[in-house]
Amino acid sequence: MTAEDAPPATFEEYAAARGAALLRFATLLTGDPHRAEDLVQDALAKAYLRWEQIRRRDQPDVYVRRILANASHSWWRRRSSHEMPTAAHPDGPGSRDPADGVAERDIMRRLIARLPQRQRVVLVLRYYEDLDDRTIASILGCREGTVRTHAMRGLQTLRDRYPTIDGSDLP
């Protein structure tokens, strides 16, 4: 392990170095930037209490992402209402301006937010965080085959329900 790969020595270093990435991850999980900030704050507070144990394992990201995934799942279960924002689909292709890319990413974020919790977590970890199945399985506490099944079902759900966005197929 090189000095660059070593986990941060202090919790403050870790929070400063990984805070933005954790916030992106939580935002993709929840679909709500404000709720994501709360989740990250809660997860970091829990991690702070056990930092010495986490640091010794040499994988603080796995531990903190697991906290975030579990907290997001718990929050969804506690919600009294399962309201989901709907995306306003454009009428047709128009001129390609930079705002179109932002709008498409927003639509994709909303579509992913409609998936079941485990499928959403797997897709976010795989395609947005670029993690392999083994790492995702470690974060979720399941088998690699389960990760692949959730990814396949999540992608199929996106393809079935939302075959096009601005005339282009979903991945």
Coordinates of N, CA and C in Angstrom, one line a residue:
M1 N 0.8 -1.2 0.0 CA 0.0 0.0 0.0 C 0.9 1.2 0.0
T2 N 0.7 2.2 -0.9 CA 1.5 3.4 -1.0 C 0.9 4.4 0.0
A3 N 1.6 5.5 0.1 CA 1.2 6.5 1.0 C -0.1 7.2 0.5
E4 N -0.3 7.2 -0.8 CA -1.5 7.8 -1.4 C -2.7 6.9 -1.2
D5 N -2.5 5.5 -1.1 CA -3.6 4.6 -0.9 C -4.0 4.5 0.6
A6 N -3.1 4.9 1.5 CA -3.4 4.7 2.9 C -4.6 5.5 3.3
P7 N -5.4 5.0 4.2 CA -6.5 5.7 4.7 C -6.1 7.0 5.5
P8 N -6.9 8.0 5.5 CA -6.5 9.2 6.2 C -6.3 8.9 7.7
A9 N -5.4 9.6 8.3 CA -5.0 9.3 9.7 C -6.1 9.8 10.6
T10 N -6.7 11.0 10.3 CA -7.7 11.6 11.1 C -9.0 11.6 10.5
F11 N -10.0 11.6 11.3 CA -11.4 11.7 10.8 C -11.6 13.0 10.0
E12 N -11.0 14.1 10.5 CA -11.2 15.4 9.8 C -10.6 15.3 8.4
E13 N -9.4 14.6 8.2 CA -8.8 14.5 6.9 C -9.8 13.7 6.0
Y14 N -10.3 12.6 6.5 CA -11.3 11.8 5.7 C -12.5 12.6 5.3
A15 N -13.1 13.3 6.2 CA -14.3 14.0 5.9 C -14.0 15.1 4.9
A16 N -12.9 15.8 5.0 CA -12.5 16.8 4.0 C -12.3 16.2 2.6
A17 N -11.6 15.1 2.6 CA -11.2 14.5 1.3 C -12.4 13.8 0.6
R18 N -13.3 13.2 1.4 CA -14.4 12.3 0.8 C -15.8 12.9 0.9
G19 N -15.9 14.1 1.6 CA -17.2 14.6 1.8 C -18.0 14.9 0.6
A20 N -17.4 15.5 -0.4 CA -18.1 15.8 -1.7 C -18.6 14.5 -2.4
A21 N -17.7 13.5 -2.4 CA -18.1 12.2 -3.1 C -19.3 11.5 -2.3
L22 N -19.2 11.6 -1.0 CA -20.3 11.0 -0.2 C -21.6 11.7 -0.4
L23 N -21.5 13.0 -0.5 CA -22.7 13.8 -0.8 C -23.3 13.5 -2.1
R24 N -22.5 13.3 -3.2 CA -23.0 12.9 -4.5 C -23.7 11.6 -4.4
F25 N -23.0 10.7 -3.7 CA -23.6 9.3 -3.6 C -25.0 9.4 -2.9
A26 N -25.0 10.1 -1.8 CA -26.3 10.2 -1.0 C -27.4 10.9 -1.8
T27 N -27.0 11.9 -2.6 CA -28.0 12.6 -3.5 C -28.6 11.7 -4.5
L28 N -27.7 10.9 -5.1 CA -28.2 9.9 -6.1 C -29.1 8.9 -5.4
L29 N -28.8 8.5 -4.2 CA -29.6 7.5 -3.5 C -31.0 8.1 -3.1
T30 N -31.0 9.3 -2.6 CA -32.3 9.9 -2.1 C -33.1 10.7 -3.2
G31 N -32.4 11.2 -4.2 CA -33.0 12.1 -5.1 C -33.3 13.5 -4.6
D32 N -32.8 13.8 -3.4 CA -33.1 15.0 -2.7 C -31.8 15.6 -2.1
P33 N -31.3 16.7 -2.6 CA -30.0 17.1 -2.1 C -30.0 17.5 -0.6
H34 N -31.1 18.0 -0.1 CA -31.3 18.4 1.3 C -31.3 17.2 2.2
R35 N -32.0 16.2 1.8 CA -32.0 14.9 2.5 C -30.7 14.3 2.5
A36 N -30.0 14.4 1.4 CA -28.6 13.8 1.2 C -27.7 14.4 2.2
E37 N -27.8 15.8 2.3 CA -26.9 16.4 3.3 C -27.1 15.9 4.7
D38 N -28.4 15.7 5.1 CA -28.7 15.2 6.4 C -28.1 13.8 6.6
L39 N -28.3 12.9 5.5 CA -27.8 11.6 5.6 C -26.3 11.5 5.8
V40 N -25.6 12.4 5.0 CA -24.1 12.4 5.1 C -23.7 12.9 6.5
Q41 N -24.3 13.9 7.0 CA -24.0 14.4 8.3 C -24.2 13.3 9.4
D42 N -25.3 12.6 9.3 CA -25.6 11.5 10.2 C -24.6 10.4 10.1
A43 N -24.2 10.0 8.9 CA -23.3 9.0 8.6 C -21.9 9.3 9.1
L44 N -21.5 10.6 8.9 CA -20.2 11.0 9.4 C -20.2 11.1 10.9
A45 N -21.3 11.4 11.5 CA -21.3 11.5 13.0 C -21.2 10.1 13.5
K46 N -21.8 9.1 12.9 CA -21.7 7.7 13.3 C -20.3 7.2 13.1
A47 N -19.7 7.6 12.0 CA -18.3 7.1 11.7 C -17.3 7.8 12.7
Y48 N -17.6 9.0 13.0 CA -16.7 9.7 14.0 C -16.6 8.9 15.3
L49 N -17.7 8.4 15.7 CA -17.7 7.7 17.0 C -16.9 6.4 17.0
R50 N -16.7 5.8 15.8 CA -16.0 4.6 15.7 C -14.8 4.7 14.8
W51 N -14.3 5.9 14.6 CA -13.2 6.2 13.6 C -12.0 5.3 13.8
E52 N -11.5 5.0 15.0 CA -10.3 4.2 15.2 C -10.5 2.8 14.6
Q53 N -11.7 2.2 14.9 CA -12.0 0.9 14.3 C -12.1 0.9 12.8
I54 N -12.7 1.9 12.3 CA -12.9 2.1 10.9 C -11.6 2.2 10.2
R55 N -10.8 3.1 10.7 CA -9.5 3.4 10.1 C -8.6 2.2 10.0
R56 N -8.6 1.4 11.1 CA -7.8 0.2 11.1 C -8.2 -0.9 10.1
R57 N -9.4 -0.8 9.6 CA -9.9 -1.8 8.6 C -9.4 -1.4 7.2
D58 N -8.8 -0.2 7.1 CA -8.3 0.3 5.8 C -9.3 0.5 4.7
Q59 N -10.6 0.5 5.0 CA -11.6 0.7 4.0 C -12.7 1.6 4.6
P60 N -12.4 2.8 5.0 CA -13.5 3.7 5.6 C -14.6 4.0 4.6
D61 N -14.3 4.1 3.3 CA -15.4 4.4 2.3 C -16.4 3.3 2.3
V62 N -16.0 2.0 2.4 CA -17.0 0.9 2.4 C -17.9 1.0 3.6
Y63 N -17.3 1.3 4.7 CA -18.1 1.4 6.0 C -19.1 2.6 5.9
V64 N -18.6 3.8 5.5 CA -19.4 5.0 5.5 C -20.5 4.8 4.4
R65 N -20.2 4.3 3.2 CA -21.2 4.1 2.2 C -22.3 3.1 2.7
R66 N -21.9 2.1 3.4 CA -22.8 1.1 4.0 C -23.8 1.9 4.9
I67 N -23.2 2.7 5.8 CA -24.1 3.5 6.7 C -25.1 4.4 5.8
L68 N -24.6 5.0 4.8 CA -25.5 5.8 3.9 C -26.5 5.0 3.3
A69 N -26.2 3.9 2.7 CA -27.2 3.0 2.1 C -28.2 2.5 3.0
N70 N -27.8 2.1 4.2 CA -28.7 1.6 5.2 C -29.6 2.8 5.7
A71 N -29.0 3.9 5.9 CA -29.8 5.1 6.4 C -30.8 5.5 5.4
S72 N -30.4 5.5 4.1 CA -31.4 5.9 3.0 C -32.5 4.9 3.0
H73 N -32.2 3.6 3.1 CA -33.2 2.6 3.1 C -34.2 2.7 4.3
S74 N -33.6 3.0 5.5 CA -34.5 3.2 6.7 C -35.4 4.4 6.5
W75 N -34.9 5.4 5.9 CA -35.7 6.6 5.8 C -36.8 6.4 4.8
W76 N -36.6 5.6 3.7 CA -37.6 5.3 2.8 C -38.7 4.5 3.5
R77 N -38.3 3.6 4.3 CA -39.3 2.7 5.0 C -40.2 3.6 6.0
R78 N -39.6 4.6 6.6 CA -40.3 5.4 7.6 C -41.2 6.4 7.0
R79 N -40.9 6.7 5.7 CA -41.7 7.8 5.1 C -43.2 7.5 5.1
S80 N -44.0 8.4 5.5 CA -45.4 8.2 5.6 C -46.1 8.2 4.2
S81 N -45.5 8.9 3.3 CA -46.0 9.1 2.0 C -44.9 8.8 1.0
H82 N -45.2 8.0 0.0 CA -44.2 7.6 -1.0 C -44.4 8.5 -2.3
E83 N -44.5 9.7 -2.1 CA -44.6 10.6 -3.3 C -43.3 10.6 -4.0
M84 N -43.5 10.6 -5.3 CA -42.3 10.7 -6.2 C -42.5 11.8 -7.2
P85 N -41.4 12.6 -7.3 CA -41.5 13.7 -8.3 C -41.6 13.1 -9.7
T86 N -42.3 13.7 -10.6 CA -42.4 13.2 -12.0 C -41.6 14.1 -12.9
A87 N -41.0 13.5 -13.9 CA -40.2 14.3 -14.8 C -41.1 14.8 -15.9
A88 N -41.0 16.0 -16.3 CA -41.7 16.5 -17.5 C -40.9 16.2 -18.7
H89 N -41.5 15.3 -19.5 CA -40.8 14.9 -20.7 C -40.9 16.0 -21.8
P90 N -39.8 16.3 -22.5 CA -39.9 17.3 -23.6 C -40.8 16.8 -24.7
D91 N -41.4 17.7 -25.5 CA -42.2 17.3 -26.6 C -41.5 16.6 -27.7
G92 N -40.3 17.0 -27.9 CA -39.5 16.4 -29.0 C -38.1 17.0 -29.1
P93 N -37.3 16.5 -30.0 CA -35.9 17.0 -30.0 C -35.9 18.4 -30.5
G94 N -35.1 19.2 -29.9 CA -34.9 20.6 -30.3 C -33.5 20.9 -30.6
S95 N -33.2 22.2 -30.6 CA -31.8 22.5 -30.7 C -31.0 22.0 -29.5
R96 N -29.8 21.7 -29.7 CA -28.9 21.1 -28.6 C -28.2 22.2 -27.9
D97 N -28.7 22.6 -26.8 CA -28.0 23.6 -26.0 C -27.5 23.0 -24.7
P98 N -26.6 23.6 -24.0 CA -26.0 23.0 -22.9 C -27.0 22.6 -21.8
A99 N -28.1 23.3 -21.7 CA -29.1 23.0 -20.7 C -29.7 21.7 -20.9
D100 N -29.7 21.2 -22.2 CA -30.3 19.9 -22.5 C -29.6 18.8 -21.7
G101 N -28.3 18.8 -21.6 CA -27.5 17.8 -20.9 C -27.9 17.8 -19.4
V102 N -28.1 19.0 -18.8 CA -28.4 19.1 -17.4 C -29.8 18.6 -17.2
A103 N -30.7 18.9 -18.1 CA -32.1 18.4 -18.0 C -32.1 16.9 -18.1
E104 N -31.4 16.3 -19.1 CA -31.3 14.8 -19.2 C -30.8 14.2 -18.0
R105 N -29.8 14.7 -17.4 CA -29.2 14.2 -16.1 C -30.2 14.2 -15.0
D106 N -31.0 15.3 -15.0 CA -32.0 15.5 -13.9 C -33.1 14.4 -14.1
I107 N -33.5 14.2 -15.4 CA -34.5 13.2 -15.7 C -34.0 11.8 -15.3
M108 N -32.8 11.5 -15.6 CA -32.2 10.2 -15.2 C -32.2 10.1 -13.7
R109 N -31.8 11.1 -13.0 CA -31.8 11.1 -11.5 C -33.2 10.8 -11.0
R110 N -34.2 11.4 -11.6 CA -35.6 11.1 -11.1 C -36.0 9.7 -11.5
L111 N -35.6 9.2 -12.6 CA -36.0 7.8 -13.0 C -35.3 6.8 -12.0
I112 N -34.1 7.1 -11.7 CA -33.4 6.2 -10.8 C -34.0 6.2 -9.4
A113 N -34.5 7.4 -9.0 CA -35.1 7.6 -7.7 C -36.4 6.7 -7.6
R114 N -37.0 6.4 -8.7 CA -38.2 5.6 -8.7 C -38.0 4.1 -8.5
L115 N -36.8 3.7 -8.7 CA -36.4 2.2 -8.6 C -36.6 1.8 -7.1
P116 N -36.7 0.5 -6.9 CA -36.7 0.0 -5.5 C -35.3 0.2 -4.9
Q117 N -35.3 0.4 -3.6 CA -34.1 0.8 -2.9 C -32.8 0.0 -3.3
R118 N -32.8 -1.3 -3.2 CA -31.6 -2.1 -3.5 C -31.1 -1.9 -4.9
Q119 N -32.1 -1.9 -5.9 CA -31.7 -1.7 -7.3 C -31.1 -0.3 -7.4
R120 N -31.7 0.7 -6.8 CA -31.1 2.1 -6.9 C -29.7 2.1 -6.3
V121 N -29.5 1.5 -5.2 CA -28.2 1.6 -4.5 C -27.2 0.9 -5.4
V122 N -27.5 -0.3 -6.0 CA -26.6 -1.0 -6.8 C -26.2 -0.2 -8.1
L123 N -27.2 0.4 -8.7 CA -26.9 1.2 -9.9 C -26.1 2.4 -9.6
V124 N -26.4 3.0 -8.5 CA -25.6 4.2 -8.2 C -24.2 3.8 -7.9
L125 N -24.0 2.8 -7.1 CA -22.6 2.4 -6.8 C -21.9 1.9 -8.0
R126 N -22.6 1.2 -8.9 CA -21.9 0.7 -10.1 C -21.6 1.7 -11.1
Y127 N -22.6 2.5 -11.5 CA -22.4 3.4 -12.6 C -22.0 4.8 -12.3
Y128 N -22.4 5.3 -11.1 CA -22.0 6.6 -10.7 C -20.7 6.6 -9.8
E129 N -20.5 5.6 -9.0 CA -19.3 5.5 -8.2 C -18.3 4.6 -8.8
D130 N -18.6 3.9 -9.9 CA -17.7 3.1 -10.6 C -17.1 2.0 -9.8
L131 N -17.9 1.3 -8.9 CA -17.4 0.3 -8.1 C -17.6 -1.1 -8.7
D132 N -16.8 -2.1 -8.4 CA -17.0 -3.4 -8.9 C -18.0 -4.2 -8.0
D133 N -18.4 -5.3 -8.5 CA -19.5 -6.1 -7.8 C -19.0 -6.5 -6.4
R134 N -17.7 -6.9 -6.3 CA -17.2 -7.3 -5.0 C -17.3 -6.2 -4.0
T135 N -16.9 -5.0 -4.4 CA -17.0 -3.9 -3.4 C -18.5 -3.5 -3.1
I136 N -19.3 -3.6 -4.1 CA -20.7 -3.3 -3.8 C -21.3 -4.3 -2.9
A137 N -21.0 -5.6 -3.1 CA -21.5 -6.7 -2.3 C -21.0 -6.5 -0.8
S138 N -19.8 -6.0 -0.7 CA -19.2 -5.7 0.6 C -20.0 -4.6 1.3
I139 N -20.3 -3.6 0.6 CA -21.0 -2.4 1.1 C -22.4 -2.8 1.6
L140 N -23.1 -3.6 0.7 CA -24.5 -4.0 1.0 C -24.6 -5.3 1.9
G141 N -23.5 -5.9 2.1 CA -23.5 -7.1 2.9 C -24.3 -8.3 2.3
C142 N -24.0 -8.5 0.9 CA -24.7 -9.5 0.2 C -23.7 -10.2 -0.7
R143 N -24.2 -11.1 -1.5 CA -23.3 -11.8 -2.5 C -23.2 -11.0 -3.8
E144 N -22.1 -11.3 -4.5 CA -21.9 -10.7 -5.8 C -23.0 -11.0 -6.8
G145 N -23.5 -12.2 -6.8 CA -24.6 -12.6 -7.6 C -25.9 -11.8 -7.4
T146 N -26.1 -11.4 -6.1 CA -27.2 -10.6 -5.7 C -27.1 -9.2 -6.3
V147 N -25.8 -8.7 -6.3 CA -25.6 -7.4 -6.9 C -25.9 -7.4 -8.3
R148 N -25.4 -8.4 -9.1 CA -25.7 -8.5 -10.5 C -27.2 -8.6 -10.8
T149 N -27.9 -9.3 -10.0 CA -29.3 -9.5 -10.2 C -30.0 -8.1 -10.0
H150 N -29.7 -7.4 -8.9 CA -30.3 -6.1 -8.7 C -29.9 -5.1 -9.9
A151 N -28.7 -5.2 -10.3 CA -28.3 -4.3 -11.5 C -29.1 -4.6 -12.7
M152 N -29.2 -5.9 -13.0 CA -30.0 -6.4 -14.2 C -31.4 -5.9 -14.1
R153 N -32.0 -6.2 -13.0 CA -33.5 -5.8 -12.8 C -33.7 -4.3 -12.8
G154 N -32.8 -3.6 -12.2 CA -32.9 -2.1 -12.3 C -32.8 -1.6 -13.7
L155 N -31.8 -2.0 -14.4 CA -31.7 -1.6 -15.8 C -32.9 -2.0 -16.6
Q156 N -33.4 -3.2 -16.4 CA -34.5 -3.7 -17.2 C -35.7 -2.8 -16.9
T157 N -35.9 -2.5 -15.6 CA -37.0 -1.6 -15.2 C -36.9 -0.3 -15.9
L158 N -35.7 0.3 -16.0 CA -35.6 1.6 -16.6 C -35.9 1.5 -18.1
R159 N -35.4 0.4 -18.7 CA -35.7 0.2 -20.2 C -37.2 0.0 -20.4
D160 N -37.9 -0.8 -19.6 CA -39.3 -1.1 -19.8 C -40.2 0.1 -19.6
R161 N -39.9 0.8 -18.5 CA -40.8 2.0 -18.2 C -40.5 3.2 -18.9
Y162 N -39.2 3.4 -19.3 CA -38.8 4.7 -19.9 C -37.9 4.4 -21.1
P163 N -38.5 3.9 -22.2 CA -37.7 3.5 -23.3 C -36.9 4.6 -24.0
T164 N -37.4 5.9 -23.9 CA -36.6 7.0 -24.5 C -36.6 8.2 -23.6
I165 N -35.5 8.9 -23.8 CA -35.4 10.3 -23.2 C -34.9 11.1 -24.3
D166 N -35.6 12.1 -24.8 CA -35.2 12.9 -25.9 C -34.8 12.1 -27.1
G167 N -35.5 11.0 -27.3 CA -35.3 10.2 -28.5 C -34.1 9.2 -28.5
S168 N -33.4 9.2 -27.4 CA -32.3 8.3 -27.3 C -32.6 7.2 -26.2
D169 N -32.2 6.0 -26.5 CA -32.5 4.9 -25.5 C -31.7 5.1 -24.3
L170 N -32.2 4.6 -23.2 CA -31.5 4.6 -21.9 C -30.4 3.5 -22.0
P171 N -29.4 3.6 -21.1 CA -28.3 2.6 -21.2 C -28.8 1.3 -20.7

